[in-house]
Amino acid sequence: MRLVLQLVARLFIVVILCLGAATVWATIDAYRSVDRATAASAERVSVALEALYWRELMLRSSRMREQLLPAPEWRTIQTMGLISPGICVRVEPAGAFEKPLCGQSKGIGQTPPRWFAATVEAVLGSHVPVVQPISTRAANAGSVAATADPDAAIALAWQHVLDNIHLALLMAVAIALLASLAIAHTLAPARQIVTALQRMARGQYRTPLPRFRSVELAMIGQAVGELGDRLAQAMEERAALTRRLLEIRSDERRALARELHDEFGQNLTAILAFANTIEAASAQEKDQGNNEVAQDARMISQATHRIMACLRDTLNRLRHPPAEELGLEACLVDLVDSWRSRNAAQPMIQLDLKGDLADVRGAVAAAAYRVAQECLTNSLRHSSAREIVLRIERRSGAENALLVHVEDDGGGNAAKVAASTGFGLTGIRERITALGGSLSIADANRGVRVAATIPLAA
């Protein structure tokens, strides 16, 4: 689930809880407002009746006070206007058959559900009548008793609840929409951070991020930038270390090649000379024993020739590739010609050179030569390929890289080749990585395709 939706859902839950709390508060307040309206109605009616009482008392001073009670003509429209809706007022002492004077209760609110009325009455209880004396100076002037109509009070509370719920729902929808837009706008930089991390995963470690207004996102962006710098520095150090190791290995290979050439080559040459001498000396004598010696000497010569041929191949692989000094194009042509000339039964090797390769020298040329050499060797030795395509392409412009493409039709398995831990593939991987390039091994139409990209800036 997206973070924006999670935040909006949580905000909506908070709004629902607040709506519930507001509903409870509105119910209590509406229910208690009836008590306030009851007290206010009693107060207003008592003030009006006090004025009426003293007026009658002064105009009819010859009459007894008992004859003034209840106050005459108090049930008027003016008095009814002083009574709040849903409130009934009664004057004590009351006259014969006198009914309470009630305010307008129709249209106060909708009829509430039974469960609401039962819950409110059970939790909040019933309304207490309010008794207000007509005059504080004349205790015998009577009093005003105001009581609330329970049904009207419940209807009024239910109407307040409905009004608050409608308003709260509209506010909840508005808050959800506005909060969604605000949260989406606030989290928009997260997409840039994710994009930067994806670029770092592809090797673009130094990916600048804009400055974010949010302090938290700015801290995350700064951490991502610092991480990219550290990764880039670590990869540069690793590449430098790999180049140094390759240089050391090249020196060791040259030293080993010199030792093999000087020691094994001279000894093999001496063995061959001794065998030729024995064969020549034995050929001058015609007896059977000497013929066997000559045959043995001839076999020694043949074995020595085979060992010397194998030694020459080993020395060619151990020595530093001539591509660094002679140029890549000439060395590739020589490499392909050497494979073609060894055996006519070898598969057809097609060399395709694109772009200007004349100035490609140094470590890039050596790496490209080693890739081509290793791939040709693997195709010729470990597959039944009948055609091998070696393509070297120089790409200029923004890419500025050298592409080495080797494809055969030997029906190999690219996954097994890629998972191989042989020294050949490991070596070319290390070389390409040290130069900041990339190596890919994939299935071709009828075989395996190896593609290496080496930046010329290396």
Short mmCIF file of C-alpha atoms in Angstrom, two decimals:
data_model
loop_
_atom_site.label_atom_id
_atom_site.label_comp_id
_atom_site.label_asym_id
_atom_site.label_seq_id
_atom_site.Cartn_x
_atom_site.Cartn_y
_atom_site.Cartn_z
CA MET A 1 0.00 0.00 0.00
CA ARG A 2 1.32 3.42 -0.92
CA LEU A 3 2.48 5.70 1.85
CA VAL A 4 0.11 8.48 0.77
CA LEU A 5 -2.87 6.16 1.08
CA GLN A 6 -1.66 4.91 4.45
CA LEU A 7 -1.34 8.44 5.78
CA VAL A 8 -4.72 9.45 4.39
CA ALA A 9 -6.32 6.33 5.89
CA ARG A 10 -4.80 7.08 9.28
CA LEU A 11 -5.91 10.68 9.04
CA PHE A 12 -9.40 9.53 8.14
CA ILE A 13 -9.44 7.26 11.21
CA VAL A 14 -8.42 10.23 13.35
CA VAL A 15 -11.20 12.31 11.77
CA ILE A 16 -13.72 9.54 12.49
CA LEU A 17 -12.61 9.40 16.13
CA CYS A 18 -12.87 13.16 16.40
CA LEU A 19 -16.29 12.97 14.75
CA GLY A 20 -17.41 10.44 17.34
CA ALA A 21 -16.10 12.59 20.17
CA ALA A 22 -17.81 15.65 18.69
CA THR A 23 -21.05 13.70 18.37
CA VAL A 24 -20.93 12.66 22.03
CA TRP A 25 -20.10 16.21 23.08
CA ALA A 26 -22.90 17.62 20.90
CA THR A 27 -25.38 15.17 22.41
CA ILE A 28 -24.41 16.09 25.96
CA ASP A 29 -24.39 19.79 25.19
CA ALA A 30 -27.75 19.65 23.44
CA TYR A 31 -29.25 17.69 26.27
CA ARG A 32 -27.85 20.05 28.90
CA SER A 33 -28.92 23.07 26.89
CA VAL A 34 -32.48 22.07 27.68
CA ASP A 35 -31.68 22.58 31.37
CA ARG A 36 -30.25 25.98 30.57
CA ALA A 37 -33.31 26.84 28.50
CA THR A 38 -35.56 25.70 31.36
CA ALA A 39 -33.77 27.95 33.87
CA ALA A 40 -33.79 30.87 31.43
CA SER A 41 -37.51 30.45 30.73
CA ALA A 42 -38.29 30.37 34.44
CA GLU A 43 -36.19 33.49 34.96
CA ARG A 44 -37.84 35.46 32.15
CA VAL A 45 -41.37 34.49 33.14
CA SER A 46 -40.73 35.26 36.83
CA VAL A 47 -39.44 38.74 35.94
CA ALA A 48 -42.50 39.41 33.81
CA LEU A 49 -44.87 38.13 36.46
CA GLU A 50 -43.10 40.16 39.16
CA ALA A 51 -43.81 43.34 37.25
CA LEU A 52 -47.38 42.22 36.68
CA TYR A 53 -47.78 41.33 40.36
CA TRP A 54 -46.59 44.73 41.67
CA ARG A 55 -48.69 46.57 39.17
CA GLU A 56 -51.81 44.73 40.23
CA LEU A 57 -50.87 45.18 43.86
CA MET A 58 -50.55 48.95 43.48
CA LEU A 59 -53.66 49.38 41.34
CA ARG A 60 -55.80 47.20 43.58
CA SER A 61 -54.40 48.06 46.95
CA SER A 62 -57.85 47.72 48.54
CA ARG A 63 -57.92 44.02 47.70
CA MET A 64 -56.31 41.32 49.69
CA ARG A 65 -53.09 39.85 48.44
CA GLU A 66 -54.58 36.39 48.40
CA GLN A 67 -57.02 37.61 45.79
CA LEU A 68 -54.13 38.64 43.52
CA LEU A 69 -52.86 35.08 43.30
CA PRO A 70 -52.58 33.69 40.79
CA ALA A 71 -51.66 36.80 38.91
CA PRO A 72 -54.39 37.69 36.49
CA GLU A 73 -53.89 37.76 32.71
CA TRP A 74 -50.43 36.18 32.78
CA ARG A 75 -51.26 33.59 30.08
CA THR A 76 -50.66 35.96 27.17
CA ILE A 77 -48.83 35.77 23.90
CA GLN A 78 -46.11 37.99 25.35
CA THR A 79 -45.55 35.52 28.18
CA MET A 80 -45.52 32.58 25.79
CA GLY A 81 -42.82 34.32 23.81
CA LEU A 82 -40.62 34.25 26.91
CA ILE A 83 -40.77 30.45 27.10
CA SER A 84 -38.22 28.45 25.14
CA PRO A 85 -39.44 25.70 22.78
CA GLY A 86 -40.07 22.42 24.55
CA ILE A 87 -40.40 24.11 27.99
CA CYS A 88 -43.61 24.25 30.02
CA VAL A 89 -44.21 26.90 32.75
CA ARG A 90 -46.64 26.70 35.64
CA VAL A 91 -47.38 29.37 38.27
CA GLU A 92 -47.78 28.31 41.88
CA PRO A 93 -50.23 28.55 43.48
CA ALA A 94 -52.13 27.51 40.39
CA GLY A 95 -55.68 28.26 39.62
CA ALA A 96 -58.40 25.70 39.25
CA PHE A 97 -58.04 23.50 36.19
CA GLU A 98 -55.06 25.57 35.08
CA LYS A 99 -52.70 23.84 32.64
CA PRO A 100 -49.02 24.67 32.18
CA LEU A 101 -48.17 27.16 29.48
CA CYS A 102 -45.74 25.45 27.04
CA GLY A 103 -43.51 26.81 24.35
CA GLN A 104 -43.72 25.67 20.75
CA SER A 105 -42.47 22.05 20.57
CA LYS A 106 -43.48 21.13 17.05
CA GLY A 107 -40.72 21.20 14.44
CA ILE A 108 -37.95 21.24 17.04
CA GLY A 109 -36.30 18.26 15.42
CA GLN A 110 -36.78 14.87 13.89
CA THR A 111 -38.10 11.99 15.88
CA PRO A 112 -35.04 10.21 17.26
CA PRO A 113 -34.59 6.43 17.15
CA ARG A 114 -35.64 4.49 20.20
CA TRP A 115 -32.13 3.33 20.97
CA PHE A 116 -30.91 6.94 21.01
CA ALA A 117 -33.67 8.07 23.37
CA ALA A 118 -33.11 5.10 25.67
CA THR A 119 -29.33 5.59 25.69
CA VAL A 120 -29.52 9.33 26.42
CA GLU A 121 -32.03 8.92 29.20
CA ALA A 122 -30.07 6.04 30.73
CA VAL A 123 -26.73 7.88 30.61
CA LEU A 124 -27.71 11.51 31.19
CA GLY A 125 -30.83 11.02 33.26
CA SER A 126 -34.00 13.12 33.32
CA HIS A 127 -34.30 16.91 33.44
CA VAL A 128 -34.77 18.59 36.83
CA PRO A 129 -37.60 21.16 37.09
CA VAL A 130 -36.58 24.74 37.87
CA VAL A 131 -38.57 26.73 40.46
CA GLN A 132 -38.11 30.52 40.44
CA PRO A 133 -39.86 32.87 42.93
CA ILE A 134 -41.87 35.65 41.37
CA SER A 135 -40.50 38.23 43.79
CA THR A 136 -37.68 37.95 46.27
CA ARG A 137 -39.25 40.76 48.36
CA ALA A 138 -42.63 39.13 48.61
CA ALA A 139 -42.35 35.48 49.41
CA ASN A 140 -46.13 35.03 49.23
CA ALA A 141 -46.23 36.31 45.63
CA GLY A 142 -45.85 32.73 44.40
CA SER A 143 -43.33 31.03 42.15
CA VAL A 144 -42.77 29.91 38.59
CA ALA A 145 -42.02 26.21 37.93
CA ALA A 146 -40.50 25.37 34.57
CA THR A 147 -40.14 21.78 33.33
CA ALA A 148 -38.76 20.37 30.12
CA ASP A 149 -40.72 18.16 27.79
CA PRO A 150 -38.67 14.89 27.61
CA ASP A 151 -39.68 14.10 24.05
CA ALA A 152 -38.83 17.60 22.87
CA ALA A 153 -35.48 17.46 24.68
CA ILE A 154 -34.56 14.14 23.04
CA ALA A 155 -35.66 15.43 19.62
CA LEU A 156 -33.59 18.58 20.11
CA ALA A 157 -30.51 16.53 21.06
CA TRP A 158 -31.01 14.26 18.05
CA GLN A 159 -31.30 17.28 15.74
CA HIS A 160 -28.05 18.69 17.12
CA VAL A 161 -26.36 15.33 16.53
CA LEU A 162 -27.57 15.20 12.93
CA ASP A 163 -26.44 18.77 12.27
CA ASN A 164 -23.01 18.05 13.75
CA ILE A 165 -22.66 14.78 11.86
CA HIS A 166 -23.49 16.39 8.53
CA LEU A 167 -21.09 19.23 9.16
CA ALA A 168 -18.41 16.87 10.44
CA LEU A 169 -18.77 14.57 7.44
CA LEU A 170 -18.36 17.48 5.06
CA MET A 171 -15.30 18.62 7.01
CA ALA A 172 -13.92 15.06 7.01
CA VAL A 173 -14.25 14.78 3.23
CA ALA A 174 -12.68 18.22 2.76
CA ILE A 175 -9.86 17.40 5.18
CA ALA A 176 -9.21 14.07 3.45
CA LEU A 177 -9.01 15.67 0.01
CA LEU A 178 -6.87 18.60 1.12
CA ALA A 179 -4.67 16.34 3.26
CA SER A 180 -4.20 13.95 0.34
CA LEU A 181 -3.02 16.79 -1.87
CA ALA A 182 -0.79 18.17 0.88
CA ILE A 183 0.70 14.76 1.71
CA ALA A 184 1.21 13.90 -1.96
CA HIS A 185 2.94 17.24 -2.50
CA THR A 186 5.09 16.74 0.59
CA LEU A 187 6.10 13.19 -0.39
CA ALA A 188 6.72 14.04 -4.05
CA PRO A 189 10.51 14.31 -3.46
CA ALA A 190 10.48 10.66 -2.37
CA ARG A 191 10.18 9.69 -6.04
CA GLN A 192 13.36 11.64 -6.79
CA ILE A 193 15.13 9.88 -3.93
CA VAL A 194 14.00 6.46 -5.23
CA THR A 195 15.17 7.39 -8.74
CA ALA A 196 18.56 8.39 -7.34
CA LEU A 197 18.82 5.06 -5.49
CA GLN A 198 17.94 3.18 -8.68
CA ARG A 199 20.68 5.06 -10.53
CA MET A 200 23.10 4.17 -7.76
CA ALA A 201 22.08 0.52 -8.17
CA ARG A 202 23.02 0.81 -11.86
CA GLY A 203 26.43 2.20 -10.99
CA GLN A 204 25.77 5.96 -11.18
CA TYR A 205 26.81 6.56 -7.60
CA ARG A 206 27.24 10.33 -7.69
CA THR A 207 23.66 11.35 -8.42
CA PRO A 208 22.93 14.90 -7.22
CA LEU A 209 19.62 15.56 -5.50
CA PRO A 210 17.88 18.94 -5.22
CA ARG A 211 17.57 20.65 -1.87
CA PHE A 212 14.28 19.74 -0.23
CA ARG A 213 12.30 22.12 1.94
CA SER A 214 11.32 19.43 4.43
CA VAL A 215 13.99 18.92 7.07
CA GLU A 216 13.45 15.15 7.18
CA LEU A 217 13.61 14.75 3.39
CA ALA A 218 16.63 17.04 3.27
CA MET A 219 18.36 14.78 5.79
CA ILE A 220 17.48 11.69 3.72
CA GLY A 221 18.72 13.38 0.54
CA GLN A 222 21.96 14.34 2.25
CA ALA A 223 22.41 10.78 3.52
CA VAL A 224 21.79 9.39 0.02
CA GLY A 225 24.33 11.84 -1.44
CA GLU A 226 26.93 10.92 1.15
CA LEU A 227 26.28 7.23 0.54
CA GLY A 228 26.74 7.72 -3.19
CA ASP A 229 30.01 9.56 -2.63
CA ARG A 230 31.29 6.79 -0.36
CA LEU A 231 30.26 4.11 -2.84
CA ALA A 232 31.89 5.98 -5.71
CA GLN A 233 35.07 6.39 -3.68
CA ALA A 234 35.01 2.72 -2.72
CA MET A 235 34.53 1.66 -6.34
CA GLU A 236 37.36 3.94 -7.46
CA GLU A 237 39.63 2.47 -4.82
CA ARG A 238 38.57 -1.02 -5.81
CA ALA A 239 39.22 -0.28 -9.48
CA ALA A 240 42.65 1.13 -8.63
CA LEU A 241 43.43 -1.93 -6.52
CA THR A 242 42.26 -4.22 -9.31
CA ARG A 243 44.44 -2.39 -11.83
CA ARG A 244 47.38 -2.72 -9.47
CA LEU A 245 46.72 -6.43 -9.04
CA LEU A 246 46.49 -6.84 -12.80
CA GLU A 247 49.81 -5.05 -13.20
CA ILE A 248 51.38 -7.33 -10.61
CA ARG A 249 49.89 -10.37 -12.31
CA SER A 250 51.17 -9.18 -15.69
CA ASP A 251 54.65 -8.76 -14.24
CA GLU A 252 54.47 -12.25 -12.77
CA ARG A 253 53.29 -13.65 -16.08
CA ARG A 254 56.17 -11.99 -17.91
CA ALA A 255 58.62 -13.25 -15.32
CA LEU A 256 57.18 -16.76 -15.62
CA ALA A 257 57.33 -16.53 -19.41
CA ARG A 258 61.02 -15.57 -19.22
CA GLU A 259 61.75 -18.46 -16.88
CA LEU A 260 59.95 -20.92 -19.11
CA HIS A 261 61.67 -19.58 -22.19
CA ASP A 262 65.11 -19.51 -20.69
CA GLU A 263 65.03 -22.77 -18.73
CA PHE A 264 62.51 -25.03 -20.43
CA GLY A 265 63.21 -23.71 -23.90
CA GLN A 266 66.96 -24.25 -23.65
CA ASN A 267 66.58 -27.69 -22.07
CA LEU A 268 64.04 -28.77 -24.66
CA THR A 269 66.35 -27.54 -27.40
CA ALA A 270 69.20 -29.51 -25.86
CA ILE A 271 67.03 -32.63 -25.61
CA LEU A 272 66.04 -32.23 -29.24
CA ALA A 273 69.67 -31.83 -30.28
CA PHE A 274 70.70 -34.91 -28.33
CA ALA A 275 67.87 -36.92 -29.85
CA ASN A 276 68.80 -35.80 -33.36
CA THR A 277 72.44 -36.70 -32.72
CA ILE A 278 71.47 -40.15 -31.47
CA GLU A 279 69.19 -40.68 -34.44
CA ALA A 280 71.88 -39.57 -36.89
CA ALA A 281 74.51 -41.75 -35.30
CA SER A 282 72.23 -44.76 -35.23
CA ALA A 283 71.26 -44.33 -38.86
CA GLN A 284 74.86 -44.92 -39.93
CA GLU A 285 74.79 -48.41 -38.48
CA LYS A 286 72.57 -51.03 -40.11
CA ASP A 287 72.05 -53.57 -37.37
CA GLN A 288 68.67 -54.20 -35.72
CA GLY A 289 69.62 -52.86 -32.30
CA ASN A 290 70.71 -49.52 -33.67
CA ASN A 291 67.46 -49.21 -35.62
CA GLU A 292 65.51 -49.48 -32.36
CA VAL A 293 67.68 -46.78 -30.82
CA ALA A 294 67.08 -44.54 -33.82
CA GLN A 295 63.35 -45.11 -33.54
CA ASP A 296 63.41 -44.21 -29.84
CA ALA A 297 65.40 -41.09 -30.59
CA ARG A 298 62.88 -40.14 -33.26
CA MET A 299 60.01 -40.53 -30.76
CA ILE A 300 61.90 -38.35 -28.29
CA SER A 301 62.28 -35.70 -31.00
CA GLN A 302 58.58 -35.81 -31.81
CA ALA A 303 57.61 -35.52 -28.14
CA THR A 304 60.04 -32.65 -27.74
CA HIS A 305 58.52 -30.85 -30.73
CA ARG A 306 55.05 -31.25 -29.22
CA ILE A 307 56.24 -29.93 -25.87
CA MET A 308 57.95 -26.99 -27.55
CA ALA A 309 54.76 -26.17 -29.48
CA CYS A 310 52.75 -26.29 -26.28
CA LEU A 311 55.38 -24.13 -24.60
CA ARG A 312 55.14 -21.58 -27.40
CA ASP A 313 51.36 -21.37 -26.96
CA THR A 314 51.80 -20.97 -23.23
CA LEU A 315 54.40 -18.26 -23.72
CA ASN A 316 52.12 -16.43 -26.14
CA ARG A 317 49.38 -16.41 -23.52
CA LEU A 318 51.71 -15.43 -20.69
CA ARG A 319 53.49 -12.64 -22.44
CA HIS A 320 52.03 -9.12 -22.38
CA PRO A 321 49.68 -8.73 -25.36
CA PRO A 322 51.25 -6.82 -28.23
CA ALA A 323 48.07 -4.75 -28.53
CA GLU A 324 49.47 -2.21 -26.09
CA GLU A 325 52.42 -1.47 -28.36
CA LEU A 326 51.38 -2.49 -31.87
CA GLY A 327 47.74 -1.39 -31.82
CA LEU A 328 44.52 -3.28 -31.46
CA GLU A 329 43.55 -3.72 -35.10
CA ALA A 330 46.80 -5.34 -36.21
CA CYS A 331 46.86 -7.66 -33.23
CA LEU A 332 43.27 -8.82 -33.79
CA VAL A 333 43.98 -9.57 -37.42
CA ASP A 334 47.07 -11.52 -36.39
CA LEU A 335 45.10 -13.38 -33.70
CA VAL A 336 42.39 -14.48 -36.13
CA ASP A 337 44.95 -15.45 -38.80
CA SER A 338 46.86 -17.55 -36.29
CA TRP A 339 43.72 -19.50 -35.35
CA ARG A 340 42.80 -19.94 -39.01
CA SER A 341 46.23 -21.23 -39.96
CA ARG A 342 46.52 -23.83 -37.23
CA ASN A 343 43.98 -26.24 -38.63
CA ALA A 344 41.86 -26.14 -41.76
CA ALA A 345 39.11 -28.00 -39.90
CA GLN A 346 38.64 -25.13 -37.49
CA PRO A 347 35.30 -23.25 -37.73
CA MET A 348 35.11 -20.18 -39.87
CA ILE A 349 36.13 -17.06 -37.90
CA GLN A 350 34.64 -13.81 -39.14
CA LEU A 351 36.33 -10.58 -38.03
CA ASP A 352 34.28 -7.40 -38.26
CA LEU A 353 35.97 -4.10 -37.36
CA LYS A 354 33.92 -0.90 -37.15
CA GLY A 355 35.18 2.56 -36.44
CA ASP A 356 38.66 3.99 -36.17
CA LEU A 357 40.79 1.65 -34.04
CA ALA A 358 44.14 3.12 -34.95
CA ASP A 359 44.58 5.15 -31.77
CA VAL A 360 43.16 2.52 -29.40
CA ARG A 361 46.17 1.47 -27.36
CA GLY A 362 47.27 0.94 -23.81
CA ALA A 363 45.11 -0.77 -21.21
CA VAL A 364 41.93 -0.54 -23.29
CA ALA A 365 43.56 -2.29 -26.25
CA ALA A 366 45.06 -4.94 -23.97
CA ALA A 367 41.68 -5.61 -22.31
CA ALA A 368 39.88 -5.85 -25.67
CA TYR A 369 42.56 -8.19 -26.99
CA ARG A 370 42.32 -10.42 -23.92
CA VAL A 371 38.51 -10.58 -24.20
CA ALA A 372 38.70 -11.55 -27.86
CA GLN A 373 41.47 -14.07 -27.19
CA GLU A 374 39.67 -15.73 -24.28
CA CYS A 375 36.33 -15.89 -26.06
CA LEU A 376 37.86 -17.37 -29.22
CA THR A 377 39.75 -19.92 -27.13
CA ASN A 378 36.60 -20.99 -25.27
CA SER A 379 34.55 -21.20 -28.47
CA LEU A 380 37.17 -23.29 -30.25
CA ARG A 381 37.98 -25.62 -27.38
CA HIS A 382 34.70 -26.06 -25.56
CA SER A 383 32.05 -25.98 -28.27
CA SER A 384 31.25 -27.50 -31.62
CA ALA A 385 30.89 -24.16 -33.32
CA ARG A 386 31.12 -23.99 -37.11
CA GLU A 387 31.08 -20.20 -37.28
CA ILE A 388 32.39 -17.56 -34.87
CA VAL A 389 31.78 -13.84 -35.31
CA LEU A 390 34.21 -11.42 -33.67
CA ARG A 391 33.01 -7.83 -33.91
CA ILE A 392 34.96 -4.85 -32.57
CA GLU A 393 33.13 -1.53 -32.71
CA ARG A 394 34.21 1.89 -31.59
CA ARG A 395 31.34 4.07 -30.50
CA SER A 396 31.98 7.77 -30.33
CA GLY A 397 29.94 10.62 -28.98
CA ALA A 398 28.47 10.55 -25.52
CA GLU A 399 29.01 6.80 -25.16
CA ASN A 400 32.72 6.91 -26.16
CA ALA A 401 33.34 3.21 -25.63
CA LEU A 402 34.78 0.14 -27.31
CA LEU A 403 32.40 -2.80 -27.84
CA VAL A 404 33.80 -6.33 -28.13
CA HIS A 405 31.19 -8.79 -29.41
CA VAL A 406 31.86 -12.53 -29.80
CA GLU A 407 29.10 -14.91 -30.92
CA ASP A 408 29.23 -18.59 -31.93
CA ASP A 409 26.77 -21.27 -33.03
CA GLY A 410 28.13 -24.01 -30.79
CA GLY A 411 24.89 -24.41 -28.81
CA GLY A 412 26.38 -23.60 -25.40
CA ASN A 413 24.51 -22.62 -22.26
CA ALA A 414 24.98 -18.96 -21.40
CA ALA A 415 23.90 -19.45 -17.77
CA LYS A 416 26.58 -22.10 -17.20
CA VAL A 417 29.19 -19.97 -18.92
CA ALA A 418 28.29 -16.93 -16.81
CA ALA A 419 28.44 -19.02 -13.63
CA SER A 420 31.83 -20.43 -14.54
CA THR A 421 34.67 -19.69 -12.13
CA GLY A 422 37.44 -20.37 -14.58
CA PHE A 423 40.52 -18.19 -14.61
CA GLY A 424 39.84 -16.95 -18.14
CA LEU A 425 36.44 -15.37 -17.56
CA THR A 426 37.46 -14.21 -14.10
CA GLY A 427 40.48 -12.47 -15.58
CA ILE A 428 38.57 -10.59 -18.27
CA ARG A 429 35.89 -9.63 -15.75
CA GLU A 430 38.56 -8.14 -13.51
CA ARG A 431 40.12 -6.26 -16.41
CA ILE A 432 36.84 -4.81 -17.60
CA THR A 433 35.75 -3.89 -14.07
CA ALA A 434 39.06 -2.17 -13.43
CA LEU A 435 38.48 -0.03 -16.52
CA GLY A 436 34.89 0.82 -15.52
CA GLY A 437 33.30 -1.35 -18.21
CA SER A 438 30.69 -4.08 -18.24
CA LEU A 439 30.51 -7.69 -19.42
CA SER A 440 27.35 -9.58 -20.40
CA ILE A 441 26.89 -13.23 -21.39
CA ALA A 442 23.62 -14.24 -23.05
CA ASP A 443 22.14 -16.89 -25.30
CA ALA A 444 22.39 -16.31 -29.03
CA ASN A 445 20.29 -17.87 -31.79
CA ARG A 446 22.33 -21.09 -31.84
CA GLY A 447 25.00 -20.51 -29.24
CA VAL A 448 26.43 -18.01 -26.78
CA ARG A 449 27.02 -14.29 -27.17
CA VAL A 450 29.58 -12.40 -25.07
CA ALA A 451 29.54 -8.59 -25.16
CA ALA A 452 32.01 -6.35 -23.36
CA THR A 453 31.83 -2.56 -23.19
CA ILE A 454 35.06 -0.75 -22.30
CA PRO A 455 35.02 3.04 -21.83
CA LEU A 456 37.69 4.71 -23.93
CA ALA A 457 38.13 7.28 -21.19
CA ALA A 458 39.88 4.60 -19.17
#
